[in-house]
Every structure is written in C-alpha cells, then in structure tokens.
mmCIF file of C-alpha atoms in Angstrom:
data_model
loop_
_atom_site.group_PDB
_atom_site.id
_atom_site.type_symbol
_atom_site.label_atom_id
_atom_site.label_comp_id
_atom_site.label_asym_id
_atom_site.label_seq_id
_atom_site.Cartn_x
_atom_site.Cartn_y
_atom_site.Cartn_z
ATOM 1 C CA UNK A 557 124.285 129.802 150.903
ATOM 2 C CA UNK A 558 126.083 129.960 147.810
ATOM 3 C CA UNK A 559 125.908 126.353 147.331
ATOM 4 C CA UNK A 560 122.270 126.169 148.436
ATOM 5 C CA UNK A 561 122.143 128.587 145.171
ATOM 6 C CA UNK A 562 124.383 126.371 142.892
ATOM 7 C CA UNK A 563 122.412 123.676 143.621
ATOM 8 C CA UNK A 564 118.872 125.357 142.952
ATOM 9 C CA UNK A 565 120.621 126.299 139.400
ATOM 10 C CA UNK A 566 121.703 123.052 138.939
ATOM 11 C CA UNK A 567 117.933 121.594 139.343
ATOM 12 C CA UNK A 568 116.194 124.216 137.283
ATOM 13 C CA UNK A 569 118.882 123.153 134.551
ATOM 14 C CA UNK A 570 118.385 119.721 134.744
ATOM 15 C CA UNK A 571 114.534 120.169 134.173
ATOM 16 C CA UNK A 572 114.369 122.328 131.329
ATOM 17 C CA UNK A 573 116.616 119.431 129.772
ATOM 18 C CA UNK A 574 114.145 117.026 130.620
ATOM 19 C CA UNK A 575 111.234 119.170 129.970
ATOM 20 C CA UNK A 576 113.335 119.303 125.832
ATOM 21 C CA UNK A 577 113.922 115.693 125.681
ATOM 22 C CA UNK A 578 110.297 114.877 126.604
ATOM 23 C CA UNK A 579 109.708 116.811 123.123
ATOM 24 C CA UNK A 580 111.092 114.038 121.696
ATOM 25 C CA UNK A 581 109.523 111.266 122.966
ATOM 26 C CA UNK A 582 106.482 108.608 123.901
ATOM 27 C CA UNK A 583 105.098 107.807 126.917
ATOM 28 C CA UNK A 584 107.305 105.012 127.212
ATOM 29 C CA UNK A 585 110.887 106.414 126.289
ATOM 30 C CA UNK A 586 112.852 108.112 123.547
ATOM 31 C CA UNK A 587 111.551 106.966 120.343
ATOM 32 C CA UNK A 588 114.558 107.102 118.556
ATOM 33 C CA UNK A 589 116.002 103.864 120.323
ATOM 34 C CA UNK A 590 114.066 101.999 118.122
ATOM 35 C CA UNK A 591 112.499 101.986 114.352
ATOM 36 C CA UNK A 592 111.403 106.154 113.436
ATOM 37 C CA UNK A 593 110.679 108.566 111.249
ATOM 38 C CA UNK A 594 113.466 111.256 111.635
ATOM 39 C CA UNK A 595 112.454 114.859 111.494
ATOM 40 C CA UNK A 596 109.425 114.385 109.361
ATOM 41 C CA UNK A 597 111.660 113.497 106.340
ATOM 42 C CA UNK A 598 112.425 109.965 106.742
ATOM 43 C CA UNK A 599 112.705 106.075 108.077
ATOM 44 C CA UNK A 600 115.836 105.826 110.395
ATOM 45 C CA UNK A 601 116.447 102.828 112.911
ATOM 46 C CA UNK A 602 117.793 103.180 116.194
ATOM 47 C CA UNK A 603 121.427 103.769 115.314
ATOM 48 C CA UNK A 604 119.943 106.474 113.285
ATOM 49 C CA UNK A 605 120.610 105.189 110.062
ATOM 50 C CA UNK A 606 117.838 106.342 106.804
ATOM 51 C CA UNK A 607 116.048 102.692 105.969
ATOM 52 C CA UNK A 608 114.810 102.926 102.935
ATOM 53 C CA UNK A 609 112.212 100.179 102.360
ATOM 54 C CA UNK A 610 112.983 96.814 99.982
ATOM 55 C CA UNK A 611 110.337 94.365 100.513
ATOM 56 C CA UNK A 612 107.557 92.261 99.413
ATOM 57 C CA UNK A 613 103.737 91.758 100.359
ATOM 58 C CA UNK A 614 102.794 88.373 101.208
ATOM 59 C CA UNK A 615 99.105 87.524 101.843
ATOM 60 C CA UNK A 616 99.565 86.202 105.681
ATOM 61 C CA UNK A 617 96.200 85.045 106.023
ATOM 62 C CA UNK A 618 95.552 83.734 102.605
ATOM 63 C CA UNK A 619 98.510 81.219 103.490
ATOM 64 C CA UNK A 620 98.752 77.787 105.294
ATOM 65 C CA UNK A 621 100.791 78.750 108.713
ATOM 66 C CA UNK A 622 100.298 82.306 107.312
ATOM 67 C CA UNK A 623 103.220 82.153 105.247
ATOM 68 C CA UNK A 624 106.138 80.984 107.652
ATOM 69 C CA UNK A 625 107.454 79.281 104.982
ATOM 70 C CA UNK A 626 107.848 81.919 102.704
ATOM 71 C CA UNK A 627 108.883 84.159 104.999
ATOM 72 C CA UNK A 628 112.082 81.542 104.759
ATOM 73 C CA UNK A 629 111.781 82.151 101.123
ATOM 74 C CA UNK A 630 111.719 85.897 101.301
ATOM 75 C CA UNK A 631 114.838 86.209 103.033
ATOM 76 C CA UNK A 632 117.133 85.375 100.700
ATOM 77 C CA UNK A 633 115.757 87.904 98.287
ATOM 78 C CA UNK A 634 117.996 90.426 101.313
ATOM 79 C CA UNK A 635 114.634 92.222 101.694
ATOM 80 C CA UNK A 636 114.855 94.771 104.505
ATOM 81 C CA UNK A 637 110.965 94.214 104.955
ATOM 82 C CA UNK A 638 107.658 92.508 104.454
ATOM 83 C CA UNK A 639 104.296 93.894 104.077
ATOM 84 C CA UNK A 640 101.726 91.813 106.010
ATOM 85 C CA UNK A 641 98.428 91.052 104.763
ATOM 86 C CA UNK A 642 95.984 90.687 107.560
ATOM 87 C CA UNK A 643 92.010 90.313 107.850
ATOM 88 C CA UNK A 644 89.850 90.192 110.962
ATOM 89 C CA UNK A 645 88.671 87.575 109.727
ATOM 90 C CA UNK A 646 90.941 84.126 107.981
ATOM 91 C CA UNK A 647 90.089 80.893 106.796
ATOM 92 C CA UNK A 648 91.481 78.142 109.280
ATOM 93 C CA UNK A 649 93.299 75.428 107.018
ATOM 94 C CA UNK A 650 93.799 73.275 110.042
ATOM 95 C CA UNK A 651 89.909 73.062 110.558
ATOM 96 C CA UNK A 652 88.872 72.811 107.239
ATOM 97 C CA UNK A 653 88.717 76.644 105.782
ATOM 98 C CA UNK A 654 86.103 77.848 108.974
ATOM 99 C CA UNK A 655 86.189 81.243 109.082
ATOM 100 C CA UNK A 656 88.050 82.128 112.436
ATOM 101 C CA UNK A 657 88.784 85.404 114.217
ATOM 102 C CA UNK A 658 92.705 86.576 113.932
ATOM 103 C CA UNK A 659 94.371 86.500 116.727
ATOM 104 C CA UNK A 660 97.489 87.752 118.461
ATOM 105 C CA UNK A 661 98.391 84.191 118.820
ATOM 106 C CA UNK A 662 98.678 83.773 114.857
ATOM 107 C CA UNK A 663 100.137 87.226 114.159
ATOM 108 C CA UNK A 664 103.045 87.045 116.447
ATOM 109 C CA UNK A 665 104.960 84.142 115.207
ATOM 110 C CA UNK A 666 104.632 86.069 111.787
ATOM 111 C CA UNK A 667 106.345 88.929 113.563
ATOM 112 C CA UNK A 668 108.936 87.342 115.482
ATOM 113 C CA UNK A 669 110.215 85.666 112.328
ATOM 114 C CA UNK A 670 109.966 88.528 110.397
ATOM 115 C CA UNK A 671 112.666 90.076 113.258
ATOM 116 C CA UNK A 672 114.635 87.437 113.176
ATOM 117 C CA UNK A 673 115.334 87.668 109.496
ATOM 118 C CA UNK A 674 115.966 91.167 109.800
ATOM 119 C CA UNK A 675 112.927 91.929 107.605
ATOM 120 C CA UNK A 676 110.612 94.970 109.061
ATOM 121 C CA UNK A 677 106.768 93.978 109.417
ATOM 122 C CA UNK A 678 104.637 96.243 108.315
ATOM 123 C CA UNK A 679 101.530 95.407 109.591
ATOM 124 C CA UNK A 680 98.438 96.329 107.386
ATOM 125 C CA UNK A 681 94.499 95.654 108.006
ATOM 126 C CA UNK A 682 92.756 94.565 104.589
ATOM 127 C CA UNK A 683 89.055 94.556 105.367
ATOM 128 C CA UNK A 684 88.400 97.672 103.756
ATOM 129 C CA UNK A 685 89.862 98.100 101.094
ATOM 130 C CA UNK A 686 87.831 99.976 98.146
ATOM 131 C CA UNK A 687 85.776 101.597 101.259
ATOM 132 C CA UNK A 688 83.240 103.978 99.989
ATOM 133 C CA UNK A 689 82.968 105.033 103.211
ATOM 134 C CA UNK A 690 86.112 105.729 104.873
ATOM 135 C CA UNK A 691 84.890 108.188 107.568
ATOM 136 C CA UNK A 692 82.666 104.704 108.983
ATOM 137 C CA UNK A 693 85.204 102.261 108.048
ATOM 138 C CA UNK A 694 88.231 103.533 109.430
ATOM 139 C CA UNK A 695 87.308 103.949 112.800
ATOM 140 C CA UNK A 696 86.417 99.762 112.232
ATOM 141 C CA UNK A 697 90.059 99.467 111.520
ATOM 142 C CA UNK A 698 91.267 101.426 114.488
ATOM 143 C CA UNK A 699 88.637 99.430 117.102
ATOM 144 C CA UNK A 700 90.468 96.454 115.763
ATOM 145 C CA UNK A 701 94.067 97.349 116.444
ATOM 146 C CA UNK A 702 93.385 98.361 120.036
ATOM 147 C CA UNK A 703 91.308 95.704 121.016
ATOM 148 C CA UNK A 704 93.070 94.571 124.311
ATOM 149 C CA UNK A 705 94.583 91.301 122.896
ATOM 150 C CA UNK A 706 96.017 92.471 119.775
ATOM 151 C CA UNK A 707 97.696 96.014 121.607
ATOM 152 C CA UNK A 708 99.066 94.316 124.132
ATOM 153 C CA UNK A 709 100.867 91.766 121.737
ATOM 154 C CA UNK A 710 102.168 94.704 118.918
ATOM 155 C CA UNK A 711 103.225 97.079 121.445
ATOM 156 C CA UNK A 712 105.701 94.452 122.962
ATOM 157 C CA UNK A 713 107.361 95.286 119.532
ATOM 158 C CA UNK A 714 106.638 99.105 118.777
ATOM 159 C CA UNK A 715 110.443 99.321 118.125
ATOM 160 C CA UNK A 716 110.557 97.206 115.667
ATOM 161 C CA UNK A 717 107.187 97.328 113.531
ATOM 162 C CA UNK A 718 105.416 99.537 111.269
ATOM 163 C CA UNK A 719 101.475 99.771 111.447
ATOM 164 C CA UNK A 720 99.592 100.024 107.977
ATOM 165 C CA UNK A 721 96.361 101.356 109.471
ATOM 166 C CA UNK A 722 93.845 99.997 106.632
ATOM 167 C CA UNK A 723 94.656 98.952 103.046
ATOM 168 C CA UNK A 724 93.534 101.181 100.358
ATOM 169 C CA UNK A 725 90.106 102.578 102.651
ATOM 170 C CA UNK A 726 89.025 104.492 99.655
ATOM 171 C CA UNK A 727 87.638 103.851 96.307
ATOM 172 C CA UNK A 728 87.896 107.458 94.985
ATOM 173 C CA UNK A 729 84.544 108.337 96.610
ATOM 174 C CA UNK A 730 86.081 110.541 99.696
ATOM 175 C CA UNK A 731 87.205 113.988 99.386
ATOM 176 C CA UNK A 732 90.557 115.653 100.122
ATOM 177 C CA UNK A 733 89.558 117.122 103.190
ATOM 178 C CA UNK A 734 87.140 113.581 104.430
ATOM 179 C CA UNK A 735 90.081 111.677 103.606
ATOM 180 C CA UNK A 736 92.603 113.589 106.362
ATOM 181 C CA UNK A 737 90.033 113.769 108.565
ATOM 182 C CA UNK A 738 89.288 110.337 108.508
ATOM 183 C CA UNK A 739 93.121 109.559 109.041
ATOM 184 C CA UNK A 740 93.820 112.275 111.206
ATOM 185 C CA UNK A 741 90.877 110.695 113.461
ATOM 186 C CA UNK A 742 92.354 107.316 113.299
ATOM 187 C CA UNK A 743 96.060 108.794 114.879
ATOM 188 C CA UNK A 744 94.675 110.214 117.416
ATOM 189 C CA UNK A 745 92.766 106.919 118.261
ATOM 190 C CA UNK A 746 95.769 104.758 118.147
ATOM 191 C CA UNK A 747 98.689 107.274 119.766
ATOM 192 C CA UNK A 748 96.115 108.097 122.679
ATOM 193 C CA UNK A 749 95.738 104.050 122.609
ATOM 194 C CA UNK A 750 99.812 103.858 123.367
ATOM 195 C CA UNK A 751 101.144 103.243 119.867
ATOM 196 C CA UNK A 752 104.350 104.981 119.224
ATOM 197 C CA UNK A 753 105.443 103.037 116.297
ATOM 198 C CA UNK A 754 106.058 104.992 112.817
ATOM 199 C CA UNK A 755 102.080 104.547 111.054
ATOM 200 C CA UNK A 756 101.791 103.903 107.365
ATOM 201 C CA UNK A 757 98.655 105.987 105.432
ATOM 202 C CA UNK A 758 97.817 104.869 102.101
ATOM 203 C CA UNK A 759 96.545 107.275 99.678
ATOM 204 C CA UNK A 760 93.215 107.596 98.197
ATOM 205 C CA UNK A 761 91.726 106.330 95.284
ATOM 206 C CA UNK A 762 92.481 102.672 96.001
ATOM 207 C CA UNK A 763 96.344 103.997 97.210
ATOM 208 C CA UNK A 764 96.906 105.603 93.631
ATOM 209 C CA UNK A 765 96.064 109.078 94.307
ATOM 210 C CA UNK A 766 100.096 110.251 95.059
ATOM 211 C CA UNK A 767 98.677 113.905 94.652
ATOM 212 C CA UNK A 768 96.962 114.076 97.893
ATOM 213 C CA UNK A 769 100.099 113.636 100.201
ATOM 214 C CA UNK A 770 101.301 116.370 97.934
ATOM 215 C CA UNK A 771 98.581 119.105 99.549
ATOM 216 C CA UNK A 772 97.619 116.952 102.764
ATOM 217 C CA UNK A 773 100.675 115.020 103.527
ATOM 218 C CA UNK A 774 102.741 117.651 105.985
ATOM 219 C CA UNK A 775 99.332 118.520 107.801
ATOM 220 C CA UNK A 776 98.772 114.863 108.593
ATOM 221 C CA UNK A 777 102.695 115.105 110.145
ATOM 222 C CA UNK A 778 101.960 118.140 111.911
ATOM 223 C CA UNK A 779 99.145 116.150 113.239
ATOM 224 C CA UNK A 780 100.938 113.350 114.603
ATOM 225 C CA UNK A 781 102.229 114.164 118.297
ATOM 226 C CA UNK A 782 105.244 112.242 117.260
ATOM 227 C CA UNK A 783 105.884 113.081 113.307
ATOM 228 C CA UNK A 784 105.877 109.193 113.309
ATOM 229 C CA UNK A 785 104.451 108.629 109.775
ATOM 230 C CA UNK A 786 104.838 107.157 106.626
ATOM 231 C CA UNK A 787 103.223 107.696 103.004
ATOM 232 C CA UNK A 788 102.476 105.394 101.029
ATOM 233 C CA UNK A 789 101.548 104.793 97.329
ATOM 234 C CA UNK A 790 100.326 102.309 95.507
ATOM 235 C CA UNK A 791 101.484 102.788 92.003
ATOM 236 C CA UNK A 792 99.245 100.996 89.903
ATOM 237 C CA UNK A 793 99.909 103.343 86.934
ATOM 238 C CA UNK A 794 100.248 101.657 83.450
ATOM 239 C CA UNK A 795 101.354 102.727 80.190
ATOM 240 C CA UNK A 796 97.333 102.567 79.110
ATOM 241 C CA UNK A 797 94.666 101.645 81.083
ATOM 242 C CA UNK A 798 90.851 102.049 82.028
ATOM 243 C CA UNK A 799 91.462 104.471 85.077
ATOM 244 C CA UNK A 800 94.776 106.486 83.216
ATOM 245 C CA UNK A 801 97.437 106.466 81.629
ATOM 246 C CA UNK A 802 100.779 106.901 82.686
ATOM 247 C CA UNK A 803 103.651 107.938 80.201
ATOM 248 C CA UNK A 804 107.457 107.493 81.738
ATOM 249 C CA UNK A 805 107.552 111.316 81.811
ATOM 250 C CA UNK A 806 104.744 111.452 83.721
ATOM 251 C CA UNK A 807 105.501 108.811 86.279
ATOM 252 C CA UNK A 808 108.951 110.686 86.610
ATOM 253 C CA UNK A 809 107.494 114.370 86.937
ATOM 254 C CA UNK A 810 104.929 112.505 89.879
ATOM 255 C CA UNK A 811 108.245 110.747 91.831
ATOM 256 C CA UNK A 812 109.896 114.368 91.444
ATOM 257 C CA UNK A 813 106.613 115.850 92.796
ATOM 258 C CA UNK A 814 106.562 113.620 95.393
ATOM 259 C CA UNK A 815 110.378 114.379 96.331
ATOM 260 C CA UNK A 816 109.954 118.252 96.720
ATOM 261 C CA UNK A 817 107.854 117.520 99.313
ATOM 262 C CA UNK A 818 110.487 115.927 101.562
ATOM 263 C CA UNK A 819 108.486 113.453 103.450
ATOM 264 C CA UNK A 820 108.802 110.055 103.899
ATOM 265 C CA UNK A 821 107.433 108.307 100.713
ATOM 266 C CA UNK A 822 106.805 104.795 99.996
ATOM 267 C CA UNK A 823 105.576 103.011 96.737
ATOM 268 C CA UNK A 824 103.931 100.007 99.663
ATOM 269 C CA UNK A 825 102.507 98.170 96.424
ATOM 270 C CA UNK A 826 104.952 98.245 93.527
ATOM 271 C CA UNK A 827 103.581 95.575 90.670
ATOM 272 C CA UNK A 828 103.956 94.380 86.916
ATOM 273 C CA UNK A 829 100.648 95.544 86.210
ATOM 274 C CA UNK A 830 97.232 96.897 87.019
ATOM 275 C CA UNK A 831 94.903 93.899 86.742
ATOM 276 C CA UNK A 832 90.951 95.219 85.883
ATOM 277 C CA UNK A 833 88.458 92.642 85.431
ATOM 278 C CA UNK A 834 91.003 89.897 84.257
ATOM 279 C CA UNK A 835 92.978 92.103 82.097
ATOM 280 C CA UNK A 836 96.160 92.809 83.055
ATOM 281 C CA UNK A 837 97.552 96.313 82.289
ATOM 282 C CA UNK A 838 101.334 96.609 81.838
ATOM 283 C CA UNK A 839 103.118 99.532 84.362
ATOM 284 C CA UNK A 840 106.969 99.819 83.771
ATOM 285 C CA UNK A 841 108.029 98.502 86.937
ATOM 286 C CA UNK A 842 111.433 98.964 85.965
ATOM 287 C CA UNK A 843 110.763 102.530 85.463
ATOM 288 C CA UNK A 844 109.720 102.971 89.414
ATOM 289 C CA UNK A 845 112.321 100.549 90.389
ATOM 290 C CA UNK A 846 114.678 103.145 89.036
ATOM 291 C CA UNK A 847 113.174 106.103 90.203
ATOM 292 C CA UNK A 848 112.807 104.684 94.000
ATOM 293 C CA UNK A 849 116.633 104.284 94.168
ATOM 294 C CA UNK A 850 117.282 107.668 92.612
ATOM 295 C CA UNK A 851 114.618 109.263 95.120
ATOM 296 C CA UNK A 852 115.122 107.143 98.015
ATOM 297 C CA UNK A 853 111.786 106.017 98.424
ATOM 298 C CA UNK A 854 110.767 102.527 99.657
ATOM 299 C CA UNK A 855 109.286 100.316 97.383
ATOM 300 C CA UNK A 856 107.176 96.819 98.377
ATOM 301 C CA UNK A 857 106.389 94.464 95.514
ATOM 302 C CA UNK A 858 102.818 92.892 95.504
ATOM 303 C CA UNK A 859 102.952 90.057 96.028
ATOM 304 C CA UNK A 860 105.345 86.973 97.033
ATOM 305 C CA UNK A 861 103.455 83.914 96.379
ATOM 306 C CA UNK A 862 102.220 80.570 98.022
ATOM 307 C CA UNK A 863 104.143 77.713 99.290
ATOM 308 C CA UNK A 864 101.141 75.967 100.675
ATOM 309 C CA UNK A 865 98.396 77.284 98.984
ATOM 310 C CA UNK A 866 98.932 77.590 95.401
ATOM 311 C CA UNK A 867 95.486 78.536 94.659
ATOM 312 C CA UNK A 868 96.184 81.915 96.077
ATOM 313 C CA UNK A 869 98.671 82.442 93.385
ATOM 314 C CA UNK A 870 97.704 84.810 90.820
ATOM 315 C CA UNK A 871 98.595 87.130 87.810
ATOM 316 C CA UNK A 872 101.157 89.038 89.728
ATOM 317 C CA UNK A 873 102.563 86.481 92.158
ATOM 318 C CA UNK A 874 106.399 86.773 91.546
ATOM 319 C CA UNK A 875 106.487 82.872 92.304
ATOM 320 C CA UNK A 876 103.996 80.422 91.618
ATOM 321 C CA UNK A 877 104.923 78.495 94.370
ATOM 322 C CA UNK A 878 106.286 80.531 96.773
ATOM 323 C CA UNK A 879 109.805 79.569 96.941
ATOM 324 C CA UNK A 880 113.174 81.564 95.586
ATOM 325 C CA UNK A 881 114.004 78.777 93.012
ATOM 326 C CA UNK A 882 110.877 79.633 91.408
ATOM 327 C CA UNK A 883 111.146 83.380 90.983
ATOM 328 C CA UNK A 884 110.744 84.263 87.351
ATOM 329 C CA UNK A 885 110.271 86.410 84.598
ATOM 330 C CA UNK A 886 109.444 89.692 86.129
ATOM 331 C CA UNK A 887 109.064 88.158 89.596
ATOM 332 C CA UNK A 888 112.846 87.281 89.729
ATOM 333 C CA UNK A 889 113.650 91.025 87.921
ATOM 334 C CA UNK A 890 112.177 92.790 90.477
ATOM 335 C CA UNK A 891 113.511 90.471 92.977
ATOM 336 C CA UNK A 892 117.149 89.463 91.986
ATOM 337 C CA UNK A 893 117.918 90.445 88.344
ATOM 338 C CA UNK A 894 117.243 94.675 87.532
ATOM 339 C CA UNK A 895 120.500 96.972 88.902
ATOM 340 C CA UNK A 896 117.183 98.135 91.174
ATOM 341 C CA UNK A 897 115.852 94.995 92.560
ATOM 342 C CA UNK A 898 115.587 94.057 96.065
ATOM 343 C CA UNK A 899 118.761 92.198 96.222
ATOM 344 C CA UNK A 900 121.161 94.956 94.795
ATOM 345 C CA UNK A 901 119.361 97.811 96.958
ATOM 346 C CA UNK A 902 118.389 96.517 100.322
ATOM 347 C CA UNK A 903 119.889 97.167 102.976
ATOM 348 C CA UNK A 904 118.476 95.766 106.683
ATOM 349 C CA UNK A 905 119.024 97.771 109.810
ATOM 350 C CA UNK A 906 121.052 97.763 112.565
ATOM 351 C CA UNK A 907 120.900 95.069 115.122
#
C-alpha cells in the first residue's frame, strides 16, 4: 500500500514538472536548444550565451545567385549575422531579368550558407515597405511566410533563423495603437502557423520611430506566447535633415531610452546616411557604433554590396563591388577599421 502511495506521489510530481517545463516551450520542444530571446531581455543561443547582433544587409534578390558570393565576402568581416533582403517577387538573371516568384528553392541555399559561416539569417520580407496601410499589408506579409512551401522549408531551421516579418510596413501614416495591432495580429498568425523562431518588428515611421517600442514594446512581448521577439530600429537619424535632426546628445539620450526599457533592441539598419531624393544626409555612424557596444544592442549595416550586379550598388554600399578587398572609406570603418566595427565586436554563437 505504501508503495502504491509512493508511487502515486511520484507521478503527480513528475507532471507538475512537465506541466512547468511546457511553460517554456513550443510545440515542438524546449526553445532554448536553439537561437532565443531569454526572459524578454535578450538574444541568447542554445548554450545560453547573450548574441548580440554584428552584421550586414545584403539585397538577396537584387543579386546574381542572390548573393552567394558575397555571402563568401561577408564572412571575413567575422559578422555574427546577415540581414536578408527578400521580395515575393525577383528578377531571374538566368532568364533574362523575368520577373519570377521566390521560392524555397532559392532561399535555402542562402540559408544554409549563411549557417555554415556561422552568420545568423535574419530573414526579412521587403514588399511593403513605406506601407500606408499596414493593417492590409501586413497580413500580405504573413500569407506569404506560411504559404505551405516556404513554412515547411524555414521551419526545418527555426533554431537557427530569425524572421523579419515585413521591412519598414509603415510610412508614418499608422497610429500607435494600429501599429501593435497590426503586429500583434501578424504573431498570432505565424506562432499558430508553427513558427517558434525569435520574430524581428521594425518600428514605425519607415523603422525610425525608436519611441514606440518605448510605450508598445513590452505589450507586444507579453503578447507573444513565447516572449520570442526582437526590436528593431532603423536609425536613419542625421545631424540635419528633411524629416529631423539628430544632435549626438540626442541620439545618446534615445539609446539610453531605449536601454531602460530592457528589451531586446536592435539598430537592423545602421548606415552613413539618410539618402532623400538623391541627397545624402550625414548620421554619425560612429556615434551609434559606439553606443551599440556600450548598450549591447545589435547593430546591421545597410548594405554590403554587389559582386555580380554592380548596378545595384549605390550611395551607401560599403563595397562597390561586393568583395572585402574593396571595402572603403566608411564601408571598411564600419566594417574593419572603428574600435566598434564588426570585426572588433562580433562574436558568432556556439556550435
């Protein structure tokens, strides 16, 4: 009898334990064994060390082979992570620039690479950026990333990816409260669809607007059944500008802002300056380069540059033709040369 009872103990036991680990995870497993936001607060990988972000964005479909080449290129910058451009929609190269639908097929070698570099994809949808209409766009973005093909290819690598649901889906037009709604829509969409990965949100205002993660930010983690998210702003503040200006002590009060907070923050498009109808703006780059080491925050520099398509190239490509022997100028500062670049502060997660 008394063993009958010791073992009756012993099985309620063992379920409450499972019933608080299953707190704590996915419908496929613990998601701390892989890539995850810890506690809210910030990027770990599966050893449970912080990752904070040192990458570049590279415009994957924009590029011959989307970019395999400079992906080659990109590693030996030591970057811990790329940011992937990708459109529903790409011009095939090999068939004369047709417009072609993107497929798993040509994302997945861009993936696979990017893992075997040790450089995190994050995976982000550009169709809408500058949407004036983010409640009807964003729902676009999230019918395209479970469509049956793509799902089943990303979620073969949930552990080792981060999703950037759309780039920039708001050109100032949406409201604080339209704006989470929107996003906190689109979660639900894609965790009910089986993605467990940590999910990127830009902010508003073409990913400017820092201020609304700063009043919206915990409620969209609260809204996440697995606190699985990441922040992320694009800093396109210069000294003077059309749309602002943005004084060092300004930029310094926003990062400390931002780092009261104590969520996980990432400048996802760092850049040498704001560029408004040909113009270019300067933004002390340096300034944020700084400030993301002393804050911990990720930063991802727009953009690489193209191997094999140099007409992509532009006012802010760091390398006009896409390899490492060309960085320059700022392009190899932000890359090799500052005491903040990529090279001196990346670090790449466990293996």
């Amino acid at each position: 009898m008394k063993n009958s009872k010791f073992l009756f103990i012993l099985m309620l036991v063992s379920l409450a334990l499972v019933s608080c680990k299953k707190t704590n995870t996915d419908p496929d497993g613990d998601i701390t064994t892989g890539l995850h936001v810890q506690d809210g607060k910030y990027l770990a990988d599966k050893c449970g060390n912080k990752v904070v972000l040192r990458g570049v964005n590279i415009g994957s479909v924009y590029a011959v082979n989307f970019g395999l080449k400079e992906l080659e290129e990109i590693e030996k910058t030591g970057a811990n992570t790329v940011r992937i451009v990708l459109e529903r929609h790409y011009k095939d190269w090999s068939n004369g620039g047709a417009l072609t639908p993107l497929t798993e097929a040509k994302i997945e070698p861009v993936i696979t690479s990017c893992l075997a570099k040790g450089m995190i994809p994050v995976l982000e949808l550009h169709d809408f950026t500058g949407s004036a209409n983010v409640a009807a766009d964003l729902p676009k973005a999230t019918q395209w990333w479970t469509g049956a093909g793509i799902k089943s290819m990303l979620q073969k690598y949930q552990k080792s990816i981060i999703i950037n649901i759309a780039n920039e889906p708001d050109n100032g037009a949406a409201s604080d409260a339209s704006y989470a709604d929107a996003n906190t829509n689109a979660l639900k969409v894609l965790r009910d669809a089986g993605y467990t990965c940590p999910i990127m949100i830009d902010a508003p205002n073409w990913g400017k607007d820092h201020v609304f993660f700063l009043y919206k930010g915990q409620a969209l983690m609260d809204a996440d059944p697995l606190h699985n998210l990441l922040f992320s702003v694009h800093a396109y503040w210069p000294t003077n500008g059309p749309f602002g200006n943005y004084s060092d002590a300004k930029i310094t009060a926003d990062f400390a802002a931002m780092k009261q907070e104590n969520l996980p923050i990432v400048i996802g498009e760092l850049a040498i300056a704001d560029i408004q109808n040909g113009l270019a703006y300067n933004i002390n780059y340096r300034l944020l380069m700084k400030l993301c080491k002393e804050n911990e925050f990720g930063y991802i520099a727009w953009w690489w540059g193209f191997n094999n398509n140099p007409g992509a190239n532009n006012q802010l490509s760091m390398t006009n033709n896409g390899l490492y022997s060309g960085l320059a100028g700022s392009g190899k500062a932000i890359a090799v040369d500052d005491a903040n670049s990529i090279k001196n502060t990346a670090k790449r997660t466990c293996q």
